[in-house]
Short mmCIF file of C-alpha atoms in Angstrom, two decimals:
data_model
loop_
_atom_site.label_atom_id
_atom_site.label_comp_id
_atom_site.label_asym_id
_atom_site.label_seq_id
_atom_site.Cartn_x
_atom_site.Cartn_y
_atom_site.Cartn_z
CA MET S 1 -20.24 -18.15 0.22
CA ALA S 2 -23.17 -17.42 -2.17
CA THR S 3 -23.38 -13.81 -3.21
CA ASP S 4 -26.36 -11.75 -4.14
CA PRO S 5 -25.87 -10.44 -7.66
CA ASN S 6 -27.75 -7.29 -6.69
CA PHE S 7 -25.66 -6.51 -3.70
CA TRP S 8 -23.08 -4.35 -5.53
CA PRO S 9 -25.71 -2.29 -7.42
CA ASP S 10 -27.67 -1.90 -4.18
CA TYR S 11 -24.50 -0.79 -2.49
CA LEU S 12 -23.87 1.76 -5.21
CA GLU S 13 -27.39 3.01 -4.82
CA GLN S 14 -26.76 3.62 -1.04
CA HIS S 15 -23.65 5.69 -1.91
CA ARG S 16 -24.89 8.14 -4.53
CA HIS S 17 -23.79 11.35 -2.71
CA PRO S 18 -20.18 12.31 -3.48
CA ALA S 19 -19.51 13.44 0.09
CA ASN S 20 -20.62 10.00 1.39
CA ARG S 21 -18.31 8.27 -1.10
CA ALA S 22 -15.45 10.57 -0.11
CA LEU S 23 -15.99 9.73 3.57
CA HIS S 24 -16.05 6.03 2.72
CA VAL S 25 -12.85 6.16 0.71
CA ALA S 26 -11.04 8.26 3.33
CA GLY S 27 -12.20 5.85 6.09
CA THR S 28 -11.22 2.74 4.08
CA VAL S 29 -7.76 4.02 3.13
CA THR S 30 -7.11 5.29 6.72
CA ALA S 31 -8.29 1.99 8.22
CA ALA S 32 -6.05 0.04 5.85
CA ALA S 33 -3.08 2.21 6.77
CA LEU S 34 -3.84 1.79 10.52
CA LEU S 35 -4.01 -1.98 10.04
CA ALA S 36 -0.72 -2.03 8.22
CA VAL S 37 0.96 0.11 10.94
CA GLY S 38 -0.65 -1.97 13.63
CA VAL S 39 0.64 -5.22 12.17
CA ALA S 40 4.07 -3.92 11.36
CA ARG S 41 4.66 -2.31 14.72
CA ARG S 42 2.55 -4.70 16.76
CA ASP S 43 0.59 -1.70 17.95
CA ARG S 44 -2.75 -2.67 19.47
CA ARG S 45 -3.96 0.96 19.50
CA ALA S 46 -3.64 1.19 15.69
CA LEU S 47 -5.35 -2.17 15.30
CA LEU S 48 -8.24 -1.05 17.54
CA ALA S 49 -8.44 2.36 15.82
CA ALA S 50 -8.70 0.90 12.32
CA PRO S 51 -12.34 -0.28 12.41
CA LEU S 52 -13.39 2.72 14.48
CA VAL S 53 -11.98 5.13 11.93
CA GLY S 54 -13.15 3.14 8.95
CA TYR S 55 -16.73 2.54 10.13
CA GLY S 56 -16.88 5.91 11.87
CA ALA S 57 -16.25 7.86 8.62
CA ALA S 58 -18.57 5.63 6.64
CA TRP S 59 -21.42 5.84 9.08
CA LEU S 60 -21.10 9.62 9.27
CA GLY S 61 -21.58 9.57 5.56
CA HIS S 62 -24.73 7.48 5.84
CA PHE S 63 -26.32 9.20 8.79
CA LEU S 64 -25.41 12.83 8.17
CA VAL S 65 -25.01 13.05 4.40
CA GLU S 66 -26.93 10.26 2.59
CA ARG S 67 -29.48 9.78 5.33
CA ASN S 68 -29.82 6.06 4.91
CA ARG S 69 -28.99 2.88 6.78
CA PRO S 70 -25.50 1.44 6.28
CA LYS S 71 -25.47 -1.94 4.49
CA THR S 72 -22.87 -3.08 7.03
CA LEU S 73 -25.74 -3.70 9.47
CA ASP S 74 -27.23 -6.28 7.11
CA ALA S 75 -24.16 -7.86 5.46
CA PRO S 76 -20.92 -6.97 7.25
CA LEU S 77 -18.50 -9.00 5.12
CA ALA S 78 -20.03 -8.18 1.76
CA SER S 79 -20.17 -4.59 2.79
CA LEU S 80 -16.48 -4.55 3.73
CA VAL S 81 -15.58 -6.08 0.36
CA ALA S 82 -17.76 -3.48 -1.36
CA ASP S 83 -16.11 -0.65 0.59
CA MET S 84 -12.67 -1.79 -0.61
CA ARG S 85 -13.99 -2.23 -4.19
CA MET S 86 -15.49 1.30 -4.16
CA ALA S 87 -12.29 2.78 -2.76
CA GLY S 88 -10.19 1.06 -5.46
CA LEU S 89 -12.50 2.20 -8.22
CA ALA S 90 -12.63 5.73 -6.84
CA LEU S 91 -8.87 5.98 -6.48
CA THR S 92 -8.29 4.76 -10.04
CA GLY S 93 -10.97 7.03 -11.52
CA ARG S 94 -13.29 4.19 -12.59
CA LEU S 95 -16.15 4.63 -10.13
CA ALA S 96 -18.36 6.87 -12.31
CA ARG S 97 -18.18 4.31 -15.06
CA GLU S 98 -19.47 1.68 -12.58
CA TYR S 99 -22.46 3.84 -11.85
CA ARG S 100 -23.18 4.29 -15.50
CA ARG S 101 -22.84 0.53 -16.09
CA TYR S 102 -25.77 -0.14 -13.79
CA GLY S 103 -27.75 2.91 -14.83
CA ILE S 104 -27.54 4.43 -11.33
CA PRO S 105 -27.24 8.20 -11.04
CA ASP S 106 -24.03 8.96 -9.12
CA ARG S 107 -25.41 12.10 -7.54
CA PRO S 108 -28.74 12.80 -5.81
CA GLY S 109 -31.18 14.53 -8.16
CA LEU S 110 -29.36 13.36 -11.28
CA THR S 111 -31.34 11.43 -13.89
CA ILE S 112 -29.72 9.20 -16.47
CA ARG S 113 -31.51 9.16 -19.73
CA ARG S 114 -31.24 5.99 -21.79
CA THR S 115 -31.46 6.52 -25.53
CA GLY S 116 -30.50 3.03 -26.68
CA PRO S 117 -30.57 -0.57 -25.54
CA ALA S 118 -29.10 -1.45 -22.17
CA PRO S 119 -25.37 -2.20 -22.26
CA ALA S 120 -24.28 -5.87 -22.23
CA PRO S 121 -23.00 -7.05 -18.83
CA ALA S 122 -19.23 -6.99 -18.47
CA PRO S 123 -17.44 -10.38 -18.72
CA GLY S 124 -17.61 -12.17 -15.38
CA SER S 125 -20.51 -10.06 -14.08
CA PRO S 126 -23.96 -11.49 -13.34
CA SER S 127 -26.00 -12.01 -16.48
CA ARG S 128 -29.11 -10.69 -14.68
CA ARG S 129 -29.47 -6.95 -15.13
CA TYR S 130 -29.98 -4.84 -12.03
CA ALA S 131 -33.66 -3.87 -11.81
CA GLU S 132 -33.92 -0.19 -10.97
CA PRO S 133 -36.47 0.95 -8.41
CA SER S 134 -39.62 2.33 -10.10
CA SER S 135 -38.96 5.69 -8.33
CA TYR S 136 -36.27 6.60 -10.88
CA PRO S 137 -37.44 9.12 -13.41
CA ARG S 138 -36.83 7.99 -16.98
#
């Protein structure tokens, strides 16, 4: 499966509001727990509830908080992987660093000022730097 090197930065851009990210993390963690319970107990209700809870919380964040279109509608599998990645980074306290790495403000209305050269890409990351939309104030 070929991946778009800009998907992750675009995903981060769509999840700038802390309340949206909190809803995503809560939905992802709860969905994972429901899946685990559903498999362990062979409980169909838990298995059916997992995607409803996970996507329900995330979509509330998009429609009511962030007011944008969920990336799940365009790339369901890549979006699921990104949801899990974001949850892992958030739960380990590394998500803000990821936003800084791509030069994306992690809150609406926040501007990141660059005083020096752009940071080198992390090992294993795409060599192409994420191109910010021209609407960002510098």
